[in-house]
Structures are given as C-alpha cells and as structure tokens.
Amino acid sequence: MTLTLPFDNSYARLPGRFFVRQRAEPVRAPGLIAVNAPLAEALGLDPAMLATPDAVAVFAGNATPAGAEPLAQAYAGHQFGGWVPQLGDGRALLLGEIVAPDGRRYDIQLKGSGRTPFSRSGDGRAWIGPVLREYIVSEAMAALGVPTTRALAAVTTGEVVWRETARPGAVLVRVAASHVRVGTFQYFAARQDTEALRLLCAHVLERHYPQAEGPLGLLAAVTAAQARLIAAWMSFGFIHGVMNTDNMAVSGETIDYGPCAFMDGFDPMKVFSSIDQQGRYAYGNQPPVALWNLAQLASCLLPLIDEDEAAAIEAATDTINRFAEIYEAEWLRRFGAKIGIASAAPQDRPLIEALLSLMAGQNADFTRTFRGLATGMAAAEFRDPAPFAAWAEGWQARLSREADPAAVMRRANPAYIPRNHRIEAAIGAALGGDLGPFERLNAILARPFDDQPEWAAYQAAPAPGEEVQRTFCGT
Ligand code: AMP
Ligand code: MG
C-alpha cells in the first residue's frame, strides 16, 4: 500500500524565490517511533496507514508520496536581537499541505530530513532527544488548549547524528497551520522585494485571517493572536526559550520547541536555555519580546501600508500598540480563572499579583500551587505558609461572590505539565530502546486537567537531585 495524502500545496504555487525545491536525503533504516492517532483522525488520515512501512519510508525521507512538492522555505530573522539576513529551513522540508475535514489547511513538514541550501554548516539532521521533546511538549500544549504546531509522527533513521557524541537520528513529522514566520516577511523586506511582500501578505490573510484586510489588518490580527498566545504561555509557566523572529509564527501558533521548558518553582525571570546568557527570553520578558518581534513585522509591512513613510509608521505603531491592551485583558482573564474568578475585573489584579509575589518570594511550584488552590493543598507549596494563609483570607472573601470557583480553577490549572525531568527520563529510556516512558508521559499529558490518581507521581516537582537547570537547542 502506498501512502496517499490529499495534498494541495498553496505555498509551492508562490514564486520560486520563496523556497528551494528539495528532496529529503534518504536514510539507512527507517523505524517507527510513534504515530499520533487522534491528530491523524482530526486531519482525516487513517492512523493505521501512517504506521505502515510505506508511510515510515515517507516520514524518514526515503520516498516522496504522490502530490507532495517538497521544499525548503526561505526566511531571515533576528536571533537574540542580531540580524541574520538568511536562515531558511536548514533541517526541514515542507512536504505539502492538506485540507482537513474541518476545512482548515495544514502544513505537513519533516524536521530532521537532511541538508538543504539553507543548512549553512549544519548537518540537516535531528537526533531522537529533541524530536521526542518537541513531540511531548507540543502535544501537551495542544491538550492544554494552547495554539501550537503538532506532532503527527516520529521516526528513527537508523543513522548516527553527531552531537558531542554519537546519537540516534530521528525525524519529526510536524503539522502547522503554516510555517510562515515573522522572519519570512523580514527575508523579503531586507531584499526590498515589495512584490513578494504583497504576495506573502495575501497568502497569510487568505490562510489565517480571512476576515482581515490589507497589511494593517494582517498586522492587527497577528498582534492579537500573539498577545493571546503569550498570555496563555504565561498562565502555564511556559518559557519558549528562543523567541527569535524566525521562531514566531504569524498564525499565532507556538512553534520551534528547542530549549523550551515549563517552570517548576516560580521565578519571574527564569531562564533555562543554555544559549540565553543575558536572559533575553526569560519568562517575564516574553511579552515585551513578542512586541519587539511584532515591531519587526510592522517595519516589513511599511511599504505596503502607505507610500508616505511617516503615515505608514504612525498607522503601524498604533496597530501593534494594541498588544498591551489585548495581552493585559487575556492575562487577567486567565489568571483570574486560575484563582477561581470566572470573569476577573481590573480590581482583581492586585489579588492575583499578591499571590504571584508570594510564590516568587518562596519559589513555590507554579503548577502545584495553582492546582492546589482548588484542593486546599496550595499552602503545602510554601516553606513558610503564614503569608499564604493571610492572602487566602482575602481570596476567600472575594470567592464568596463566585458561583463555582472550584470548577473554574480546575479548568484553568492543569495537574500535569511536561516537567523537564520527566522529559529527560523519557528520552533517556528511549535511548536505551524503551519507548514506554515516552508513551506513558504522552498519555498522561493528553488529559492535563484530569486527576488521574494512578499517575499522581507525575504531578510531583523534581526532587532536589532531579532538577533540570539547563535546556539545549535541537541543533
Ligand atoms: P533554530 O535556532 O532551531 O530556530 O534554528 C535556526 C536556524 O538554524 C534555522 O535556519 C534552522 O533551519 C538552522 N538549523 C538548526 N539546526 C540545524 C541543523 N542541524 N542542520 C542545518 N540547519 C540547522
Ligand atoms: Mg527555528
């Protein structure tokens, strides 16, 4: 049985300077790690078909299915604030797009599929560690209701990848609303290719924001999507870790899971990434960094907004300046729900902030403290519970005006997040040939708001020796 996917490739119909057509580099011995059955079904694909040797051969890059038009996308970007005029898919290929039964269009991308003209000094490959990590975390994000790229499948290549030491190679099959990034716009803006910018703008509007109009409509829609996304990240203690403009999708999905992490103990300026020396992408910096990235997008769009540059700058600035307002409202809604307030008002903000500041002062576990509010277990997360008890008095007084605060909290505060030490343990086991912990972790994280008493140990914070201090880029 050959793998057939109902491809309809709109990006491949854009002009040739948007990408390089490229086949995947074949590998020695493809092997299946996982197929995401619920996602396959949502896409209108048969999960059993995706587990066949033919499908595994496609995912590993040894075969190209009918209708696929594999290509590496061109993009640029600011990495840690420094301008890089050409990045592009250096280890990924867009196989093509499919339109799911819900009418939405999705990219099917192979990540780790070999060298492309954008690989620079890289080998175009990925090893099993970052592939499993992205699989686990992106699927956990989806289960939490956070907009994100998804993991459709993962395969091994039967080849060795060198990352300090020999590692087993792997490919992630990634699904995204699209892979258009802020950096895609920057690529053409830097080349003063206004025609390409116009085409890209139309492509993104049609694909993601059909209600919006023109470059300002696009900018407003991306601004709102990013403001909502970052508020969602903040509400789950998620740190992306590498919010370069090439890692910001204009769809508003979380993309490029590298050194990302969910915090254990709450620290507003927490950083995990080994390469983020200055803390540019610390937890608390994510909102201003998102706005900084949007300013880069805005500057790319100026020539499309108005011939008069001053007028264009003014209109673009007004548009992205709505970020703060949308972010604040969404932050309040989410954090209000986390303490049991169904629709929080600005005057509820001090109560939320007081709790966060107590948590920060004592490095209380972010997820367990919030989850514990509904169960009466939150006090146990504080070394000194007295200030929390004082806070809880005012909190209880406020909750007396709420209909069902416990239910609101249980929907806003997950019991299970992909804690770093669990991810590391799953990767370690997979390296030893045991995919059990990886599969178990995915199954638990698929129902993050359910108690799942048999898996209560997965709610635990890392023991002192288990704590993961540093995370690394996939490269
Ligand atoms: P990232 O920091 O993961 O967002 O990647 C930044 C850039 O480096 C992108 O253009 C990637 O395609 C490229 N890149 C990362 N890892 C590799 C690799 N192993 N081989 C080739 N290119 C890579
Ligand atoms: Mg990237």
Short mmCIF file of C-alpha atoms and ligand atoms in Angstrom, two decimals:
data_model
loop_
_atom_site.label_atom_id
_atom_site.label_comp_id
_atom_site.label_asym_id
_atom_site.label_seq_id
_atom_site.Cartn_x
_atom_site.Cartn_y
_atom_site.Cartn_z
CA MET A 1 0.00 0.00 0.00
CA THR A 2 1.48 3.35 -0.95
CA LEU A 3 0.87 6.31 1.28
CA THR A 4 -1.60 8.72 -0.25
CA LEU A 5 -2.19 12.12 1.25
CA PRO A 6 -4.63 14.62 -0.27
CA PHE A 7 -2.06 17.32 -0.97
CA ASP A 8 -2.98 20.81 -2.17
CA ASN A 9 0.18 22.90 -2.00
CA SER A 10 -0.54 26.62 -1.94
CA TYR A 11 2.95 27.67 -0.80
CA ALA A 12 4.55 25.81 -3.70
CA ARG A 13 2.44 27.96 -6.06
CA LEU A 14 4.16 31.13 -4.81
CA PRO A 15 7.12 32.39 -6.88
CA GLY A 16 10.32 30.37 -6.86
CA ARG A 17 12.22 32.86 -4.72
CA PHE A 18 10.07 31.89 -1.70
CA PHE A 19 11.73 28.47 -1.39
CA VAL A 20 14.06 25.89 -2.85
CA ARG A 21 12.60 22.65 -4.15
CA GLN A 22 14.47 19.87 -2.46
CA ARG A 23 14.14 16.15 -1.84
CA ALA A 24 14.81 14.63 1.55
CA GLU A 25 18.12 12.79 1.91
CA PRO A 26 17.41 9.04 2.11
CA VAL A 27 18.42 7.25 5.29
CA ARG A 28 19.67 3.77 6.04
CA ALA A 29 16.94 2.09 8.10
CA PRO A 30 13.70 3.94 8.89
CA GLY A 31 11.85 2.83 12.02
CA LEU A 32 8.64 3.99 13.59
CA ILE A 33 8.67 5.74 16.97
CA ALA A 34 5.10 7.00 17.16
CA VAL A 35 2.00 7.91 15.19
CA ASN A 36 -0.40 10.40 16.75
CA ALA A 37 -3.73 8.65 16.12
CA PRO A 38 -6.12 11.36 17.39
CA LEU A 39 -4.34 14.02 15.33
CA ALA A 40 -4.30 11.77 12.25
CA GLU A 41 -8.05 11.29 12.58
CA ALA A 42 -8.65 15.01 13.01
CA LEU A 43 -6.73 15.51 9.77
CA GLY A 44 -8.89 12.92 8.00
CA LEU A 45 -6.00 10.42 7.79
CA ASP A 46 -6.06 6.76 8.75
CA PRO A 47 -3.66 6.21 11.69
CA ALA A 48 -3.07 2.59 10.64
CA MET A 49 -1.97 3.78 7.20
CA LEU A 50 0.50 6.16 8.84
CA ALA A 51 2.15 3.26 10.66
CA THR A 52 2.82 1.17 7.54
CA PRO A 53 6.39 0.73 6.27
CA ASP A 54 5.48 2.87 3.25
CA ALA A 55 4.45 5.74 5.47
CA VAL A 56 7.53 5.33 7.66
CA ALA A 57 9.67 5.47 4.50
CA VAL A 58 8.00 8.76 3.56
CA PHE A 59 8.49 10.23 7.04
CA ALA A 60 12.15 9.24 7.07
CA GLY A 61 12.67 10.81 3.66
CA ASN A 62 13.18 7.63 1.63
CA ALA A 63 10.07 8.10 -0.51
CA THR A 64 8.05 11.03 -1.76
CA PRO A 65 4.29 10.49 -1.80
CA ALA A 66 2.21 11.42 -4.83
CA GLY A 67 1.21 15.06 -4.78
CA ALA A 68 3.97 16.14 -2.40
CA GLU A 69 6.14 19.03 -3.59
CA PRO A 70 8.91 19.06 -1.01
CA LEU A 71 10.55 22.40 -0.47
CA ALA A 72 12.71 24.30 2.00
CA GLN A 73 11.27 27.69 2.88
CA ALA A 74 13.41 30.81 2.79
CA TYR A 75 13.35 33.14 5.78
CA ALA A 76 15.56 35.52 7.73
CA GLY A 77 15.38 36.69 11.32
CA HIS A 78 16.71 38.39 14.38
CA GLN A 79 18.48 35.86 16.58
CA PHE A 80 18.89 37.21 20.12
CA GLY A 81 18.40 40.66 18.61
CA GLY A 82 21.12 40.25 15.96
CA TRP A 83 20.08 40.43 12.32
CA VAL A 84 20.66 37.36 10.13
CA PRO A 85 19.62 38.04 6.51
CA GLN A 86 19.33 34.41 5.53
CA LEU A 87 18.25 31.45 7.65
CA GLY A 88 15.63 29.24 6.00
CA ASP A 89 14.75 25.59 6.53
CA GLY A 90 18.16 24.10 7.17
CA ARG A 91 16.93 20.76 8.50
CA ALA A 92 13.29 20.70 7.48
CA LEU A 93 11.20 20.21 4.37
CA LEU A 94 7.62 21.16 3.74
CA LEU A 95 6.15 18.05 2.09
CA GLY A 96 2.94 19.84 1.22
CA GLU A 97 -0.39 20.97 2.61
CA ILE A 98 -3.61 19.13 3.22
CA VAL A 99 -7.08 20.47 3.87
CA ALA A 100 -8.57 18.69 6.89
CA PRO A 101 -12.24 17.73 7.30
CA ASP A 102 -12.68 20.87 9.42
CA GLY A 103 -11.88 22.87 6.27
CA ARG A 104 -8.56 24.11 7.65
CA ARG A 105 -5.32 23.90 5.73
CA TYR A 106 -2.28 22.32 7.39
CA ASP A 107 1.40 22.05 6.51
CA ILE A 108 2.98 18.62 6.75
CA GLN A 109 6.66 19.14 7.45
CA LEU A 110 9.60 16.82 8.03
CA LYS A 111 12.06 18.12 10.61
CA GLY A 112 15.47 16.48 10.54
CA SER A 113 15.22 15.37 6.92
CA GLY A 114 18.70 16.29 5.75
CA ARG A 115 20.66 19.15 4.27
CA THR A 116 19.16 21.93 2.18
CA PRO A 117 20.73 25.02 0.60
CA PHE A 118 19.88 26.78 3.91
CA SER A 119 21.80 24.35 6.12
CA ARG A 120 24.93 26.51 6.38
CA SER A 121 27.33 24.42 8.48
CA GLY A 122 24.58 22.19 9.91
CA ASP A 123 24.03 18.55 9.01
CA GLY A 124 20.29 18.96 8.39
CA ARG A 125 19.59 16.26 10.92
CA ALA A 126 17.97 15.86 14.32
CA TRP A 127 18.54 13.27 16.99
CA ILE A 128 15.93 11.43 18.97
CA GLY A 129 16.22 13.75 22.03
CA PRO A 130 14.87 16.98 20.53
CA VAL A 131 12.41 15.03 18.38
CA LEU A 132 10.81 13.35 21.39
CA ARG A 133 10.98 16.59 23.35
CA GLU A 134 9.09 18.52 20.65
CA TYR A 135 6.62 15.66 20.31
CA ILE A 136 5.87 15.60 24.05
CA VAL A 137 5.77 19.35 24.65
CA SER A 138 3.84 20.36 21.52
CA GLU A 139 1.19 17.69 22.18
CA ALA A 140 0.99 18.73 25.84
CA MET A 141 0.47 22.33 24.73
CA ALA A 142 -2.33 21.25 22.41
CA ALA A 143 -4.01 19.35 25.26
CA LEU A 144 -3.74 22.48 27.42
CA GLY A 145 -5.58 24.36 24.68
CA VAL A 146 -2.60 26.50 23.66
CA PRO A 147 -2.27 27.21 19.92
CA THR A 148 0.67 25.16 18.70
CA THR A 149 2.20 23.16 15.90
CA ARG A 150 1.52 19.45 16.38
CA ALA A 151 3.41 16.18 16.14
CA LEU A 152 1.86 13.72 13.69
CA ALA A 153 4.61 11.12 13.85
CA ALA A 154 8.22 10.47 14.74
CA VAL A 155 10.62 8.03 13.11
CA THR A 156 14.19 6.92 13.57
CA THR A 157 16.61 6.97 10.65
CA GLY A 158 18.91 4.10 11.59
CA GLU A 159 21.77 6.56 11.23
CA VAL A 160 24.03 8.25 13.69
CA VAL A 161 23.98 12.00 14.28
CA TRP A 162 26.96 13.62 15.99
CA ARG A 163 26.11 15.91 18.90
CA GLU A 164 29.19 15.85 21.16
CA THR A 165 28.73 12.11 20.97
CA ALA A 166 27.00 9.65 18.60
CA ARG A 167 23.21 9.86 18.83
CA PRO A 168 20.43 8.01 17.01
CA GLY A 169 18.97 10.15 14.21
CA ALA A 170 15.24 10.86 14.04
CA VAL A 171 12.69 12.87 12.07
CA LEU A 172 9.63 14.64 13.44
CA VAL A 173 6.56 14.96 11.24
CA ARG A 174 5.23 18.35 12.19
CA VAL A 175 1.81 19.76 11.42
CA ALA A 176 1.22 23.52 11.45
CA ALA A 177 -1.42 25.98 10.31
CA SER A 178 1.54 27.27 8.33
CA HIS A 179 5.26 27.76 8.77
CA VAL A 180 5.21 31.44 7.77
CA ARG A 181 7.24 33.34 10.33
CA VAL A 182 7.91 36.99 11.09
CA GLY A 183 11.28 36.13 9.60
CA THR A 184 9.64 35.19 6.29
CA PHE A 185 8.46 38.78 5.92
CA GLN A 186 11.87 40.02 7.01
CA TYR A 187 13.56 37.95 4.30
CA PHE A 188 11.74 39.83 1.55
CA ALA A 189 11.74 43.22 3.29
CA ALA A 190 15.53 43.04 3.58
CA ARG A 191 15.69 42.42 -0.19
CA GLN A 192 13.28 45.32 -0.82
CA ASP A 193 11.12 42.82 -2.68
CA THR A 194 7.79 44.61 -2.25
CA GLU A 195 6.08 42.37 -4.77
CA ALA A 196 6.96 39.29 -2.72
CA LEU A 197 5.80 41.04 0.46
CA ARG A 198 2.47 41.76 -1.21
CA LEU A 199 2.06 38.12 -2.26
CA LEU A 200 3.07 36.85 1.19
CA CYS A 201 0.63 39.24 2.85
CA ALA A 202 -2.20 38.00 0.61
CA HIS A 203 -1.21 34.36 1.25
CA VAL A 204 -1.26 34.84 5.04
CA LEU A 205 -4.51 36.80 5.01
CA GLU A 206 -6.29 34.17 2.97
CA ARG A 207 -4.88 31.33 5.00
CA HIS A 208 -5.11 32.62 8.57
CA TYR A 209 -7.13 35.80 8.73
CA PRO A 210 -9.82 35.76 6.01
CA GLN A 211 -11.84 38.39 7.92
CA ALA A 212 -8.92 40.83 7.95
CA GLU A 213 -7.98 43.17 5.13
CA GLY A 214 -4.71 44.56 3.87
CA PRO A 215 -1.34 44.87 5.62
CA LEU A 216 -2.76 46.74 8.62
CA GLY A 217 -5.49 44.11 9.02
CA LEU A 218 -2.79 41.45 8.93
CA LEU A 219 -0.66 43.29 11.49
CA ALA A 220 -3.65 43.76 13.81
CA ALA A 221 -4.59 40.08 13.54
CA VAL A 222 -1.06 38.82 14.21
CA THR A 223 -0.73 41.26 17.12
CA ALA A 224 -3.93 39.96 18.70
CA ALA A 225 -3.01 36.31 18.09
CA GLN A 226 0.44 36.77 19.65
CA ALA A 227 -0.92 38.72 22.63
CA ARG A 228 -3.34 35.89 23.35
CA LEU A 229 -0.66 33.25 22.80
CA ILE A 230 1.87 34.81 25.16
CA ALA A 231 -0.81 35.24 27.85
CA ALA A 232 -1.54 31.52 27.52
CA TRP A 233 2.17 30.67 27.86
CA MET A 234 2.43 32.86 30.96
CA SER A 235 -0.61 31.23 32.55
CA PHE A 236 1.01 27.78 32.36
CA GLY A 237 4.52 28.85 33.34
CA PHE A 238 5.84 28.10 29.86
CA ILE A 239 9.13 29.55 28.68
CA HIS A 240 9.73 29.29 24.93
CA GLY A 241 13.43 29.96 25.32
CA VAL A 242 14.30 31.14 21.82
CA MET A 243 11.79 33.77 20.69
CA ASN A 244 13.81 34.87 17.70
CA THR A 245 11.73 36.44 14.94
CA ASP A 246 12.28 33.32 12.80
CA ASN A 247 10.65 31.29 15.58
CA MET A 248 7.48 33.38 15.72
CA ALA A 249 4.68 32.07 13.50
CA VAL A 250 2.30 34.64 12.04
CA SER A 251 -0.54 32.15 12.61
CA GLY A 252 -0.20 32.67 16.38
CA GLU A 253 0.84 29.06 16.99
CA THR A 254 3.71 28.17 19.29
CA ILE A 255 6.50 26.94 17.01
CA ASP A 256 10.06 25.60 17.23
CA TYR A 257 10.32 23.81 20.51
CA GLY A 258 14.00 23.93 21.29
CA PRO A 259 15.22 24.83 24.75
CA CYS A 260 11.67 25.46 25.97
CA ALA A 261 10.54 24.45 29.43
CA PHE A 262 7.71 24.62 31.92
CA MET A 263 8.84 26.16 35.17
CA ASP A 264 8.80 24.17 38.37
CA GLY A 265 9.42 26.73 41.14
CA PHE A 266 8.10 30.16 40.23
CA ASP A 267 10.76 32.69 39.31
CA PRO A 268 9.52 35.59 37.16
CA MET A 269 12.89 35.88 35.42
CA LYS A 270 13.50 32.15 34.99
CA VAL A 271 15.72 31.09 32.07
CA PHE A 272 16.54 27.52 31.05
CA SER A 273 18.22 27.86 27.68
CA SER A 274 21.96 27.30 27.75
CA ILE A 275 22.45 29.89 24.99
CA ASP A 276 20.34 32.64 26.60
CA GLN A 277 23.19 34.19 28.60
CA GLN A 278 21.53 37.58 29.11
CA GLY A 279 18.06 36.25 29.94
CA ARG A 280 16.59 37.97 26.88
CA TYR A 281 13.92 35.27 26.66
CA ALA A 282 13.28 34.87 30.40
CA TYR A 283 9.70 34.09 31.46
CA GLY A 284 8.91 37.69 32.39
CA ASN A 285 10.46 39.11 29.21
CA GLN A 286 8.21 37.17 26.86
CA PRO A 287 5.50 39.86 26.47
CA PRO A 288 7.92 42.72 25.63
CA VAL A 289 9.93 40.43 23.34
CA ALA A 290 6.78 39.44 21.45
CA LEU A 291 6.01 43.12 20.97
CA TRP A 292 9.59 43.73 19.79
CA ASN A 293 9.13 40.94 17.24
CA LEU A 294 5.83 42.47 16.11
CA ALA A 295 7.63 45.77 15.60
CA GLN A 296 9.96 43.94 13.18
CA LEU A 297 6.93 42.61 11.32
CA ALA A 298 5.42 46.09 11.29
CA SER A 299 8.55 47.58 9.78
CA CYS A 300 8.48 44.96 6.99
CA LEU A 301 4.92 45.94 6.10
CA LEU A 302 5.51 49.71 5.95
CA PRO A 303 5.89 49.88 2.15
CA LEU A 304 2.54 48.10 1.78
CA ILE A 305 0.74 50.30 4.30
CA ASP A 306 1.30 53.77 2.89
CA GLU A 307 3.56 55.45 0.32
CA ASP A 308 4.07 58.20 2.88
CA GLU A 309 6.51 56.61 5.29
CA ALA A 310 5.58 58.79 8.26
CA ALA A 311 1.91 57.94 7.85
CA ALA A 312 2.77 54.25 7.50
CA ILE A 313 4.87 54.30 10.66
CA GLU A 314 2.11 56.01 12.61
CA ALA A 315 -0.57 53.55 11.49
CA ALA A 316 1.66 50.52 12.13
CA THR A 317 2.71 51.80 15.55
CA ASP A 318 -0.90 52.38 16.60
CA THR A 319 -1.73 48.85 15.45
CA ILE A 320 0.97 46.99 17.36
CA ASN A 321 0.43 49.19 20.40
CA ARG A 322 -2.86 47.39 20.94
CA PHE A 323 -0.71 44.43 22.04
CA ALA A 324 -0.58 45.64 25.66
CA GLU A 325 -4.32 46.06 25.97
CA ILE A 326 -5.14 42.65 24.47
CA TYR A 327 -2.40 40.93 26.45
CA GLU A 328 -3.48 42.53 29.74
CA ALA A 329 -7.12 41.57 29.23
CA GLU A 330 -6.21 37.99 28.35
CA TRP A 331 -3.73 37.74 31.21
CA LEU A 332 -6.41 38.94 33.63
CA ARG A 333 -8.97 36.50 32.24
CA ARG A 334 -6.58 33.55 32.51
CA PHE A 335 -5.03 34.36 35.90
CA GLY A 336 -8.43 35.35 37.27
CA ALA A 337 -9.71 31.89 36.36
CA LYS A 338 -6.61 30.37 37.95
CA ILE A 339 -7.69 31.76 41.32
CA GLY A 340 -11.35 30.88 40.72
CA ILE A 341 -12.76 34.14 39.37
CA ALA A 342 -14.88 33.42 36.30
CA SER A 343 -14.55 36.88 34.76
CA ALA A 344 -11.95 38.91 36.55
CA ALA A 345 -12.12 42.71 36.60
CA PRO A 346 -9.11 45.05 36.78
CA GLN A 347 -9.69 45.49 40.51
CA ASP A 348 -8.97 41.74 40.94
CA ARG A 349 -5.45 42.20 39.62
CA PRO A 350 -3.81 43.07 42.99
CA LEU A 351 -5.11 39.82 44.48
CA ILE A 352 -3.54 37.79 41.66
CA GLU A 353 -0.31 39.76 41.82
CA ALA A 354 -0.06 39.33 45.58
CA LEU A 355 -0.20 35.55 45.18
CA LEU A 356 2.40 35.58 42.41
CA SER A 357 4.70 37.67 44.52
CA LEU A 358 4.36 35.26 47.47
CA MET A 359 5.09 32.38 45.10
CA ALA A 360 8.13 34.16 43.68
CA GLY A 361 9.41 35.02 47.16
CA GLN A 362 9.37 31.37 48.20
CA ASN A 363 9.96 29.78 44.79
CA ALA A 364 6.68 27.87 45.18
CA ASP A 365 5.94 25.36 42.44
CA PHE A 366 3.91 27.21 39.80
CA THR A 367 1.68 24.35 38.65
CA ARG A 368 1.17 22.69 42.04
CA THR A 369 0.35 25.93 43.85
CA PHE A 370 -2.38 26.88 41.40
CA ARG A 371 -3.74 23.33 41.18
CA GLY A 372 -3.66 23.19 44.97
CA LEU A 373 -5.93 26.21 45.33
CA ALA A 374 -8.99 24.12 44.46
CA THR A 375 -7.96 21.18 46.65
CA GLY A 376 -6.76 23.05 49.73
CA MET A 377 -3.20 21.81 49.14
CA ALA A 378 -1.61 25.07 47.99
CA ALA A 379 -0.27 26.05 51.42
CA ALA A 380 1.98 22.99 51.35
CA GLU A 381 3.93 24.54 48.45
CA PHE A 382 5.25 27.30 50.70
CA ARG A 383 8.17 26.86 53.07
CA ASP A 384 6.53 29.48 55.29
CA PRO A 385 2.77 29.12 54.84
CA ALA A 386 1.80 32.08 57.06
CA PRO A 387 1.83 34.80 54.34
CA PHE A 388 -0.14 32.49 52.06
CA ALA A 389 -2.73 31.92 54.81
CA ALA A 390 -3.11 35.68 55.20
CA TRP A 391 -3.55 36.06 51.42
CA ALA A 392 -6.10 33.23 51.39
CA GLU A 393 -8.38 35.13 53.76
CA GLY A 394 -8.84 37.98 51.31
CA TRP A 395 -9.09 35.47 48.49
CA GLN A 396 -11.87 33.51 50.19
CA ALA A 397 -13.76 36.74 50.77
CA ARG A 398 -13.53 37.52 47.06
CA LEU A 399 -14.60 33.97 46.09
CA SER A 400 -17.79 34.26 48.12
CA ARG A 401 -19.13 36.23 45.15
CA GLU A 402 -18.34 33.42 42.67
CA ALA A 403 -20.79 30.69 41.68
CA ASP A 404 -18.45 27.70 41.26
CA PRO A 405 -14.85 28.76 41.74
CA ALA A 406 -13.54 25.22 42.17
CA ALA A 407 -14.77 24.24 38.71
CA VAL A 408 -13.28 27.40 37.18
CA MET A 409 -9.92 26.64 38.80
CA ARG A 410 -9.86 23.01 37.72
CA ARG A 411 -10.30 24.06 34.11
CA ALA A 412 -7.57 26.72 34.32
CA ASN A 413 -4.95 24.90 36.41
CA PRO A 414 -3.53 21.68 34.98
CA ALA A 415 -2.44 18.87 37.27
CA TYR A 416 0.05 17.66 34.67
CA ILE A 417 2.59 19.61 32.66
CA PRO A 418 5.60 18.19 30.78
CA ARG A 419 8.11 18.65 33.52
CA ASN A 420 11.69 18.69 32.32
CA HIS A 421 12.89 15.85 34.50
CA ARG A 422 10.14 13.61 33.11
CA ILE A 423 11.01 14.56 29.54
CA GLU A 424 14.67 13.82 30.19
CA ALA A 425 13.78 10.46 31.74
CA ALA A 426 11.62 9.56 28.71
CA ILE A 427 14.45 10.47 26.34
CA GLY A 428 16.95 8.51 28.42
CA ALA A 429 14.74 5.42 28.33
CA ALA A 430 14.21 5.79 24.56
CA LEU A 431 17.98 5.91 24.07
CA GLY A 432 18.08 2.56 25.83
CA GLY A 433 15.41 1.20 23.50
CA ASP A 434 12.42 1.60 25.83
CA LEU A 435 9.66 3.85 24.47
CA GLY A 436 7.34 3.00 27.41
CA PRO A 437 8.04 6.15 29.48
CA PHE A 438 7.63 8.37 26.36
CA GLU A 439 4.28 6.76 25.57
CA ARG A 440 3.11 6.90 29.19
CA LEU A 441 4.05 10.56 29.51
CA ASN A 442 2.12 11.42 26.34
CA ALA A 443 -0.94 9.53 27.57
CA ILE A 444 -0.92 11.36 30.92
CA LEU A 445 -0.33 14.77 29.33
CA ALA A 446 -3.21 14.24 26.91
CA ARG A 447 -5.58 14.79 29.90
CA PRO A 448 -3.79 17.54 31.84
CA PHE A 449 -6.82 18.74 33.80
CA ASP A 450 -7.92 15.26 34.98
CA ASP A 451 -6.75 13.97 38.35
CA GLN A 452 -5.57 10.55 37.12
CA PRO A 453 -4.81 9.31 40.69
CA GLU A 454 -2.82 6.34 39.38
CA TRP A 455 -0.31 8.79 37.88
CA ALA A 456 -0.15 11.22 40.81
CA ALA A 457 3.65 10.84 40.90
CA TYR A 458 3.76 12.74 37.60
CA GLN A 459 2.32 15.77 39.40
CA ALA A 460 5.37 15.93 41.64
CA ALA A 461 8.02 18.60 41.30
CA PRO A 462 11.53 17.27 40.68
CA ALA A 463 13.36 16.07 43.78
CA PRO A 464 16.45 18.22 44.51
CA GLY A 465 18.80 15.96 42.51
CA GLU A 466 16.36 15.62 39.60
CA GLU A 467 16.05 19.27 38.72
CA VAL A 468 16.94 20.18 35.14
CA GLN A 469 18.76 23.52 35.18
CA ARG A 470 19.66 23.85 31.53
CA THR A 471 17.96 23.01 28.25
CA PHE A 472 19.55 22.95 24.82
CA CYS A 473 18.65 23.85 21.26
CA GLY A 474 17.76 21.00 18.95
CA THR A 475 20.83 21.53 16.84
P1 AMP B 1 16.61 27.30 15.42
O1 AMP B 1 17.52 28.01 16.36
O2 AMP B 1 16.41 25.88 15.79
O3 AMP B 1 15.34 28.04 15.21
O4 AMP B 1 17.36 27.27 14.02
C1 AMP B 1 17.89 28.43 13.44
C2 AMP B 1 18.37 28.13 12.05
O5 AMP B 1 19.37 27.11 12.04
C3 AMP B 1 17.29 27.65 11.09
O6 AMP B 1 17.56 28.20 9.83
C4 AMP B 1 17.48 26.15 11.09
O7 AMP B 1 16.99 25.54 9.92
C5 AMP B 1 19.01 26.04 11.19
N1 AMP B 1 19.42 24.76 11.77
C6 AMP B 1 19.26 24.37 13.04
N2 AMP B 1 19.77 23.13 13.23
C7 AMP B 1 20.27 22.73 12.03
C8 AMP B 1 20.91 21.55 11.59
N3 AMP B 1 21.17 20.51 12.38
N4 AMP B 1 21.28 21.49 10.28
C9 AMP B 1 21.05 22.52 9.46
N5 AMP B 1 20.45 23.66 9.82
C10 AMP B 1 20.04 23.77 11.10
MG MG B 2 13.68 27.91 14.19
#
